[in-house]
Short mmCIF file of C-alpha atoms and ligand atoms in Angstrom, two decimals:
data_model
loop_
_atom_site.label_atom_id
_atom_site.label_comp_id
_atom_site.label_asym_id
_atom_site.label_seq_id
_atom_site.Cartn_x
_atom_site.Cartn_y
_atom_site.Cartn_z
CA MET A 670 -20.40 -12.12 -29.70
CA THR A 671 -19.59 -9.76 -26.53
CA ASP A 672 -21.40 -9.82 -23.52
CA ALA A 673 -24.27 -6.75 -22.96
CA PRO A 674 -22.81 -4.74 -20.41
CA ARG A 675 -24.01 -5.24 -16.57
CA ALA A 676 -25.55 -2.35 -14.93
CA VAL A 677 -24.84 -1.67 -10.83
CA ASP A 678 -24.99 1.75 -9.02
CA VAL A 679 -21.40 1.50 -7.86
CA VAL A 680 -18.28 -0.41 -9.02
CA VAL A 681 -15.45 -0.62 -6.49
CA ILE A 682 -12.41 -1.69 -8.13
CA GLY A 683 -9.67 -3.17 -5.80
CA GLY A 684 -10.93 -6.21 -2.94
CA GLY A 685 -8.11 -5.20 -0.55
CA GLN A 686 -8.36 -3.33 2.55
CA ALA A 687 -9.50 -0.30 1.30
CA GLY A 688 -11.95 -1.60 -1.45
CA LEU A 689 -13.36 -4.17 1.67
CA ALA A 690 -13.56 -0.67 3.42
CA ALA A 691 -15.94 0.73 1.24
CA GLY A 692 -17.85 -2.35 0.63
CA TYR A 693 -18.37 -2.35 4.58
CA HIS A 694 -20.21 1.21 3.85
CA LEU A 695 -22.12 0.86 1.15
CA ARG A 696 -23.24 -2.35 2.76
CA ARG A 697 -24.67 -0.72 5.25
CA ALA A 698 -25.89 2.10 3.05
CA LYS A 699 -28.04 -0.48 1.10
CA ALA A 700 -26.01 0.36 -2.06
CA ASP A 701 -26.19 -1.56 -5.37
CA PHE A 702 -22.37 -2.57 -6.00
CA VAL A 703 -20.36 -4.80 -6.66
CA ILE A 704 -16.21 -5.13 -5.98
CA LEU A 705 -14.35 -6.07 -9.08
CA ASP A 706 -11.14 -7.67 -7.95
CA ALA A 707 -8.02 -9.19 -10.30
CA GLN A 708 -6.48 -11.39 -7.19
CA HIS A 709 -7.76 -15.70 -7.43
CA GLU A 710 -7.92 -15.00 -3.41
CA PRO A 711 -8.42 -12.45 -0.68
CA GLY A 712 -6.07 -10.48 0.99
CA GLY A 713 -4.77 -7.83 -1.56
CA ALA A 714 -1.08 -6.91 -1.61
CA TRP A 715 -0.60 -8.92 1.93
CA ARG A 716 -0.70 -12.22 -0.04
CA HIS A 717 2.08 -10.85 -1.92
CA ALA A 718 4.29 -9.84 1.38
CA TRP A 719 7.36 -11.52 2.54
CA PRO A 720 6.28 -14.22 5.31
CA SER A 721 8.34 -12.56 8.27
CA LEU A 722 6.85 -8.87 7.47
CA ARG A 723 5.26 -7.58 10.79
CA LEU A 724 2.08 -4.75 10.83
CA PHE A 725 3.81 -1.75 12.54
CA SER A 726 0.73 -1.79 15.29
CA PRO A 727 -0.97 -4.23 17.11
CA ALA A 728 -4.28 -6.00 15.97
CA GLN A 729 -6.92 -3.55 17.83
CA TYR A 730 -5.11 -0.61 15.88
CA SER A 731 -5.03 -2.66 12.47
CA SER A 732 -8.99 -3.01 12.17
CA LEU A 733 -11.60 -2.28 9.52
CA PRO A 734 -14.59 -0.93 10.15
CA GLY A 735 -17.12 -3.39 12.29
CA ARG A 736 -15.03 -6.14 12.88
CA MET A 737 -11.62 -6.39 15.33
CA MET A 738 -8.27 -8.17 14.22
CA PRO A 739 -7.68 -10.52 16.56
CA SER A 740 -4.64 -10.66 18.04
CA PRO A 741 -2.37 -13.25 16.96
CA PRO A 742 -1.47 -16.55 18.92
CA GLY A 743 0.87 -15.71 21.07
CA GLY A 744 0.39 -11.92 21.00
CA GLY A 745 2.77 -9.46 19.09
CA TYR A 746 2.62 -8.33 16.17
CA PRO A 747 0.21 -9.36 13.05
CA SER A 748 1.81 -10.89 10.13
CA ALA A 749 1.07 -10.99 6.42
CA ALA A 750 -0.56 -14.11 6.75
CA ASP A 751 -2.62 -13.20 10.18
CA THR A 752 -3.72 -9.72 7.74
CA VAL A 753 -4.78 -12.12 4.68
CA ALA A 754 -6.71 -14.53 7.16
CA TYR A 755 -8.51 -11.18 8.85
CA LEU A 756 -9.34 -9.97 5.13
CA SER A 757 -10.80 -13.34 3.96
CA ASP A 758 -13.04 -13.24 6.89
CA TYR A 759 -13.97 -9.78 6.87
CA GLU A 760 -14.82 -10.27 3.18
CA ARG A 761 -17.10 -13.34 3.86
CA ARG A 762 -18.61 -12.09 7.28
CA TYR A 763 -20.18 -9.10 5.66
CA ALA A 764 -20.70 -11.01 2.46
CA LEU A 765 -19.53 -8.49 0.24
CA PRO A 766 -19.82 -9.21 -3.09
CA VAL A 767 -16.40 -9.84 -4.28
CA ILE A 768 -15.99 -10.82 -8.32
CA ARG A 769 -12.80 -12.33 -8.69
CA PRO A 770 -10.59 -12.72 -10.70
CA THR A 771 -12.02 -10.06 -12.63
CA LYS A 772 -9.50 -7.36 -13.85
CA VAL A 773 -10.36 -3.96 -14.70
CA ARG A 774 -8.51 -2.83 -17.97
CA ALA A 775 -9.74 0.69 -18.55
CA VAL A 776 -12.57 3.10 -16.99
CA ARG A 777 -14.27 5.55 -19.68
CA ARG A 778 -17.17 7.96 -19.90
CA SER A 779 -19.81 6.81 -21.54
CA GLY A 780 -23.02 9.23 -21.58
CA ALA A 781 -24.15 9.93 -17.78
CA ARG A 782 -22.79 6.59 -17.03
CA LEU A 783 -18.67 4.99 -16.21
CA GLN A 784 -17.98 2.04 -18.50
CA VAL A 785 -15.40 -0.34 -16.52
CA GLU A 786 -14.00 -2.81 -18.93
CA THR A 787 -12.47 -5.81 -17.52
CA ASP A 788 -10.98 -9.30 -18.76
CA ALA A 789 -14.70 -10.48 -17.97
CA GLY A 790 -16.72 -8.31 -19.42
CA THR A 791 -18.00 -4.75 -19.13
CA TRP A 792 -20.23 -3.14 -16.37
CA ARG A 793 -21.47 0.56 -16.27
CA ALA A 794 -21.87 2.24 -13.27
CA ARG A 795 -23.27 5.70 -12.04
CA ILE A 796 -20.15 5.75 -9.41
CA VAL A 797 -16.58 3.98 -9.56
CA ILE A 798 -14.18 3.81 -6.46
CA SER A 799 -10.99 2.86 -7.57
CA ALA A 800 -8.93 1.13 -4.83
CA THR A 801 -6.18 -0.51 -6.38
CA GLY A 802 -3.46 0.10 -4.11
CA THR A 803 -0.09 0.53 -5.30
CA TRP A 804 1.78 -3.15 -4.47
CA TRP A 805 1.40 -3.89 -8.28
CA ARG A 806 3.97 -0.37 -9.20
CA PRO A 807 7.16 -1.26 -7.61
CA TYR A 808 9.16 2.21 -7.78
CA VAL A 809 13.07 1.70 -8.43
CA PRO A 810 15.10 5.21 -8.87
CA HIS A 811 17.59 5.52 -11.53
CA TYR A 812 21.07 5.53 -10.80
CA PRO A 813 23.82 5.43 -13.51
CA GLY A 814 24.95 1.87 -14.47
CA ILE A 815 21.96 0.28 -13.06
CA GLY A 816 21.35 -1.73 -15.80
CA ASP A 817 25.15 -2.91 -15.97
CA PHE A 818 25.40 -4.33 -12.37
CA ALA A 819 26.29 -8.17 -12.65
CA GLY A 820 24.45 -9.52 -9.42
CA ARG A 821 20.86 -9.78 -8.53
CA GLN A 822 18.47 -6.54 -8.12
CA LEU A 823 14.71 -7.02 -6.58
CA HIS A 824 12.24 -4.54 -4.77
CA THR A 825 10.45 -5.55 -1.77
CA ALA A 826 7.86 -6.79 -3.90
CA GLY A 827 10.17 -9.58 -5.01
CA TYR A 828 11.56 -10.44 -2.11
CA HIS A 829 9.68 -13.30 -0.03
CA GLY A 830 12.61 -14.16 2.58
CA PRO A 831 16.71 -14.32 3.58
CA GLU A 832 16.94 -18.26 1.68
CA THR A 833 18.84 -17.48 -1.25
CA PHE A 834 20.92 -14.92 0.32
CA HIS A 835 22.95 -17.01 2.81
CA GLY A 836 26.81 -15.85 2.84
CA LYS A 837 26.39 -13.02 0.36
CA ASN A 838 26.87 -9.26 0.06
CA VAL A 839 24.03 -7.66 0.09
CA VAL A 840 23.20 -4.10 0.22
CA ILE A 841 19.78 -2.49 0.94
CA VAL A 842 18.33 0.97 0.15
CA GLY A 843 15.99 2.76 1.64
CA GLY A 844 14.80 4.27 5.12
CA GLY A 845 11.38 3.23 6.10
CA ASN A 846 10.11 0.22 7.77
CA SER A 847 10.26 -1.80 4.65
CA ALA A 848 13.78 -1.64 4.41
CA ALA A 849 14.43 -1.63 8.30
CA GLN A 850 12.83 -5.30 8.45
CA ILE A 851 14.37 -6.89 5.71
CA LEU A 852 17.69 -5.65 6.64
CA ALA A 853 17.01 -6.88 10.33
CA GLU A 854 16.46 -10.44 8.68
CA LEU A 855 18.93 -10.22 5.96
CA SER A 856 21.50 -9.23 8.70
CA ALA A 857 21.60 -12.50 10.39
CA VAL A 858 22.40 -14.64 7.32
CA ALA A 859 24.22 -12.33 5.41
CA ALA A 860 27.26 -9.37 5.14
CA THR A 861 24.64 -6.28 4.90
CA THR A 862 25.20 -2.45 3.99
CA TRP A 863 22.40 -0.07 4.62
CA VAL A 864 21.94 2.73 2.58
CA THR A 865 19.32 5.44 2.80
CA SER A 866 18.86 9.25 1.60
CA ARG A 867 18.69 10.76 4.63
CA PRO A 868 19.50 9.52 7.93
CA PRO A 869 16.88 6.68 8.97
CA ARG A 870 14.81 7.77 11.85
CA LEU A 871 13.66 4.65 14.48
CA LEU A 872 10.86 5.06 16.63
CA PRO A 873 11.48 4.97 20.23
CA ASP A 874 10.57 1.23 21.78
CA GLU A 875 7.10 2.12 23.21
CA VAL A 876 5.88 4.57 19.95
CA ASP A 877 4.24 1.97 17.32
CA GLY A 878 1.74 2.75 14.52
CA GLN A 879 -1.06 3.67 16.82
CA ALA A 880 0.73 6.94 17.68
CA LEU A 881 1.64 7.65 13.91
CA PHE A 882 -2.44 7.37 13.33
CA ASP A 883 -2.85 9.32 16.35
CA LEU A 884 -0.39 11.86 14.71
CA ALA A 885 -2.46 11.41 11.12
CA THR A 886 -5.43 12.18 12.87
CA ARG A 887 -4.67 15.38 14.72
CA ARG A 888 -2.59 16.52 11.66
CA HIS A 889 -6.55 16.31 9.44
CA GLN A 890 -8.36 17.66 12.19
CA ALA A 891 -6.02 20.51 12.34
CA THR A 892 -5.92 21.14 8.65
CA LEU A 893 -10.01 20.75 8.67
CA ALA A 894 -10.31 23.83 11.64
CA GLY A 895 -7.95 25.76 8.68
CA GLU A 896 -4.79 25.53 10.91
CA SER A 897 -1.47 24.89 10.18
CA ALA A 898 -0.47 21.23 10.70
CA THR A 899 2.97 22.14 10.34
CA GLY A 900 3.51 22.30 14.05
CA ILE A 901 2.59 18.92 14.53
CA GLY A 902 5.74 17.23 14.54
CA ASN A 903 7.48 13.91 12.81
CA LEU A 904 7.93 11.13 15.29
CA GLY A 905 10.45 9.13 12.71
CA ASP A 906 9.34 6.42 10.61
CA ILE A 907 10.41 3.12 11.23
CA VAL A 908 8.55 1.14 14.22
CA ALA A 909 10.67 -0.51 16.58
CA VAL A 910 9.31 -4.07 16.04
CA PRO A 911 10.61 -7.06 18.09
CA ALA A 912 12.92 -8.21 14.85
CA VAL A 913 13.63 -4.33 14.32
CA ARG A 914 14.71 -4.21 18.05
CA GLU A 915 17.03 -7.13 18.03
CA ALA A 916 18.89 -5.97 14.78
CA ARG A 917 19.04 -2.77 16.35
CA ASP A 918 21.19 -3.99 19.34
CA ARG A 919 23.43 -6.19 17.43
CA GLY A 920 24.44 -2.85 15.98
CA ALA A 921 23.10 -4.16 12.42
CA LEU A 922 21.00 -1.18 12.13
CA LYS A 923 23.90 1.57 10.99
CA ALA A 924 23.39 3.50 7.57
CA GLU A 925 25.81 4.98 5.04
CA PRO A 926 25.08 7.69 2.68
CA MET A 927 23.26 6.84 -0.68
CA PHE A 928 25.80 5.70 -3.22
CA THR A 929 25.95 7.68 -6.52
CA ARG A 930 26.31 5.05 -9.32
CA ILE A 931 26.30 1.47 -10.06
CA ILE A 932 29.33 -0.51 -11.01
CA PRO A 933 28.77 -4.14 -12.97
CA GLU A 934 30.43 -5.54 -9.18
CA GLY A 935 28.54 -3.19 -6.95
CA VAL A 936 28.10 0.25 -5.87
CA ALA A 937 30.27 3.56 -5.58
CA TRP A 938 30.54 7.02 -3.75
CA SER A 939 30.89 10.42 -5.10
CA ASP A 940 34.30 10.52 -3.11
CA GLY A 941 35.56 6.94 -5.31
CA THR A 942 34.42 4.80 -2.35
CA THR A 943 33.23 1.17 -4.09
CA LEU A 944 31.60 -1.70 -2.52
CA ALA A 945 31.31 -4.85 -4.05
CA CYS A 946 28.34 -6.46 -3.47
CA ASP A 947 26.17 -9.65 -4.93
CA ALA A 948 22.75 -8.22 -4.59
CA ILE A 949 21.08 -4.97 -3.93
CA VAL A 950 17.39 -5.08 -2.20
CA TRP A 951 15.82 -1.60 -3.46
CA CYS A 952 13.03 -0.42 -0.32
CA THR A 953 11.84 2.06 -2.10
CA GLY A 954 8.36 2.32 -2.03
CA PHE A 955 5.36 2.15 -4.85
CA ARG A 956 3.56 4.30 -6.77
CA PRO A 957 -0.29 4.45 -7.19
CA ALA A 958 -1.89 1.54 -9.60
CA LEU A 959 -3.60 3.82 -11.54
CA GLY A 960 -3.28 2.60 -15.41
CA HIS A 961 -6.81 1.36 -15.68
CA LEU A 962 -7.98 4.93 -14.94
CA ALA A 963 -6.22 6.40 -18.16
CA PRO A 964 -8.52 6.92 -20.96
CA LEU A 965 -9.94 9.65 -18.08
CA ARG A 966 -7.25 11.58 -18.70
CA LEU A 967 -7.07 13.02 -15.07
CA ARG A 968 -3.75 12.93 -13.94
CA GLY A 969 -1.64 16.23 -12.77
CA ALA A 970 1.65 16.91 -13.25
CA ASP A 971 3.18 14.88 -10.33
CA GLY A 972 1.14 11.50 -11.76
CA LEU A 973 -1.33 11.91 -9.04
CA ILE A 974 -5.23 12.38 -9.54
CA PRO A 975 -6.15 15.86 -7.89
CA THR A 976 -8.90 14.89 -5.35
CA ASP A 977 -11.59 16.89 -3.51
CA GLY A 978 -11.79 14.70 -0.40
CA THR A 979 -11.82 11.06 -2.41
CA ARG A 980 -13.74 12.46 -5.09
CA ALA A 981 -11.43 13.26 -8.40
CA LEU A 982 -11.76 17.11 -8.87
CA ASP A 983 -12.36 16.82 -13.04
CA GLU A 984 -14.38 13.46 -13.16
CA PRO A 985 -16.80 13.85 -9.80
CA ARG A 986 -17.98 10.03 -10.75
CA LEU A 987 -14.76 8.76 -10.00
CA HIS A 988 -13.64 8.84 -5.75
CA LEU A 989 -10.21 7.25 -5.03
CA LEU A 990 -9.45 5.25 -2.19
CA GLY A 991 -6.36 3.95 -0.42
CA TYR A 992 -2.90 5.00 -2.11
CA GLY A 993 -1.43 7.31 0.06
CA ASP A 994 -2.79 10.84 2.44
CA TRP A 995 -3.35 12.30 -1.17
CA SER A 996 -6.72 10.47 -1.11
CA GLY A 997 -7.37 10.34 2.38
CA PRO A 998 -5.60 10.83 5.30
CA ALA A 999 -4.04 7.37 6.87
CA SER A 1000 -6.12 6.24 4.22
CA ALA A 1001 -3.52 3.68 3.15
CA THR A 1002 -3.36 1.91 6.34
CA LEU A 1003 -5.71 -0.75 7.72
CA ILE A 1004 -7.31 1.59 10.42
CA GLY A 1005 -7.18 4.66 8.29
CA ALA A 1006 -9.22 3.24 5.55
CA GLY A 1007 -12.46 2.76 7.14
CA ARG A 1008 -12.60 6.41 7.63
CA THR A 1009 -11.73 7.77 4.50
CA ALA A 1010 -14.03 4.76 3.05
CA LYS A 1011 -17.20 5.98 5.29
CA ALA A 1012 -16.80 9.59 4.06
CA ALA A 1013 -16.39 8.63 0.64
CA VAL A 1014 -19.68 6.79 0.83
CA ALA A 1015 -21.63 9.19 2.82
CA GLU A 1016 -21.20 11.73 -0.30
CA ILE A 1017 -21.64 8.87 -2.99
CA MET A 1018 -24.62 8.34 -1.38
CA LYS A 1019 -26.04 12.02 -1.41
CA GLN A 1020 -24.42 12.38 -5.06
CA ARG A 1021 -27.01 12.00 -7.60
P1 FAD B 746 -3.98 -3.73 -1.82
O1 FAD B 746 -3.64 -4.51 -0.82
O2 FAD B 746 -2.45 -3.46 -3.17
O3 FAD B 746 -5.10 -4.21 -2.81
C1 FAD B 746 -5.60 -3.67 -3.98
C2 FAD B 746 -6.30 -4.64 -4.73
O4 FAD B 746 -6.97 -4.40 -5.87
C3 FAD B 746 -5.51 -5.90 -4.81
O5 FAD B 746 -6.37 -7.08 -4.85
C4 FAD B 746 -4.89 -5.92 -6.37
O6 FAD B 746 -4.85 -7.07 -6.96
C5 FAD B 746 -6.58 -5.36 -6.96
N1 FAD B 746 -6.25 -4.41 -8.24
C6 FAD B 746 -5.12 -3.70 -8.15
N2 FAD B 746 -5.76 -3.46 -10.01
C7 FAD B 746 -6.68 -3.63 -10.23
C8 FAD B 746 -7.17 -3.61 -11.75
N3 FAD B 746 -6.81 -2.96 -12.75
N4 FAD B 746 -8.87 -4.22 -11.81
C9 FAD B 746 -8.94 -5.26 -10.29
N5 FAD B 746 -8.49 -5.48 -9.65
C10 FAD B 746 -7.10 -4.55 -9.51
N6 FAD B 746 -0.32 -0.46 6.66
C11 FAD B 746 -1.19 -0.87 7.79
O7 FAD B 746 -2.13 -0.14 7.94
N7 FAD B 746 -0.21 -1.25 8.75
C12 FAD B 746 1.34 -1.79 8.83
O8 FAD B 746 1.61 -2.17 9.39
C13 FAD B 746 1.67 -1.84 6.97
N8 FAD B 746 3.08 -2.37 6.49
C14 FAD B 746 2.98 -2.20 5.38
C15 FAD B 746 4.04 -2.83 4.98
C16 FAD B 746 4.50 -2.76 3.68
C17 FAD B 746 5.74 -3.78 3.07
C18 FAD B 746 3.96 -2.17 2.43
C19 FAD B 746 3.96 -2.21 0.84
C20 FAD B 746 2.80 -1.41 2.98
C21 FAD B 746 1.92 -1.85 4.35
N9 FAD B 746 1.32 -1.00 4.71
C22 FAD B 746 0.85 -1.09 6.27
C23 FAD B 746 0.33 -0.13 4.01
C24 FAD B 746 -0.96 -0.28 3.19
O9 FAD B 746 -1.54 -1.30 4.53
C25 FAD B 746 -0.88 -1.64 2.22
O10 FAD B 746 -0.10 -1.48 1.34
C26 FAD B 746 -2.15 -2.31 2.01
O11 FAD B 746 -2.15 -3.58 1.11
C27 FAD B 746 -3.22 -0.97 0.99
O12 FAD B 746 -4.32 -1.91 0.87
P2 FAD B 746 -5.09 -1.47 -0.56
O13 FAD B 746 -6.54 -2.14 -0.49
O14 FAD B 746 -5.09 0.12 -0.59
O15 FAD B 746 -4.57 -2.13 -1.78
#
């Protein structure tokens, strides 16, 4: 026997920061909504990050609407655990109706409503906000020989700290913040080689995520005003949080060009140079976790769902939050999630 579907005006899928920011604005709009989250506990992806991860912005620039993230004891950049604590408190403080663990398997069209099928029953909703993040779809690029490597391969998502790397030869792949922070940590205990597909761009010490957010805001405003955003320069990618600075100062942040193939004992470049290694750490990013939306058949050739703001172009009852700039400028950051969520909820409350 199956339970009858439950009806609600808005279903939010995902109870990470993007889902909570949506919840905050839905609450203020007095909407009838639930948030369905696959995790057993609050915190979204932050609960799975490695212990030494530091946010690239200070707490006051890493906050959701309504409540500032407290600065960590002793100051500095908040850790993943600080972020989990903040999101847990946020959820409680605003009494957000998060139902967990509930994994959404599929969203389908069903007459005037969208039907949300979960491992704990079915919901019918006028509007669905998908805010499922990217952590759940780690991306590893394909290189010839990747399946033959005799050592250990792991992705950022599977990195839990330096303990198992002591004295090893480790290749770290990727030019972003994750690679730089993991390299900084591993280079203190292992022989590390950093490879990137283009020279890494380290930000000056005084520039952090706040400046990156200000830049994203200027780009957003230029686009809204119908002006070109191309003249607004790129500052770089890697924030020099203290651990990264320290690694840079001891000369550990020297990058090599990307290898071209993988051999059983290590990696190889096109000029015939080889390097033996025990492990390859792929800090090569993530893709949006959109599998539950497959029945709606909305994906474009690039794998993303075309949107106008957060609203799916071919399914106006679906909004997408977080994920990346394509679903709202800086909407996949703590500070940017609120702005996108506010605009999405304003539109949803007008959409009838
Ligand atoms: P998530 O945190 O992934 O939350 C999504 C939630 O949806 C999860 O609880 C998940 O279990 C749930 N879910 C997924 N699929 C389903 C389903 N089918 N049914 C039900 N629930 C589901 N941003 C910053 O602002 N500052 C930083 O310093 C920063 N550092 C970062 C460092 C790393 C290594 C990474 C990867 C990202 C970083 N980001 C940072 C970016 C961003 O803030 C995080 O990725 C953040 O976790 C995104 O939040 P989210 O709510 O979009 O997704």
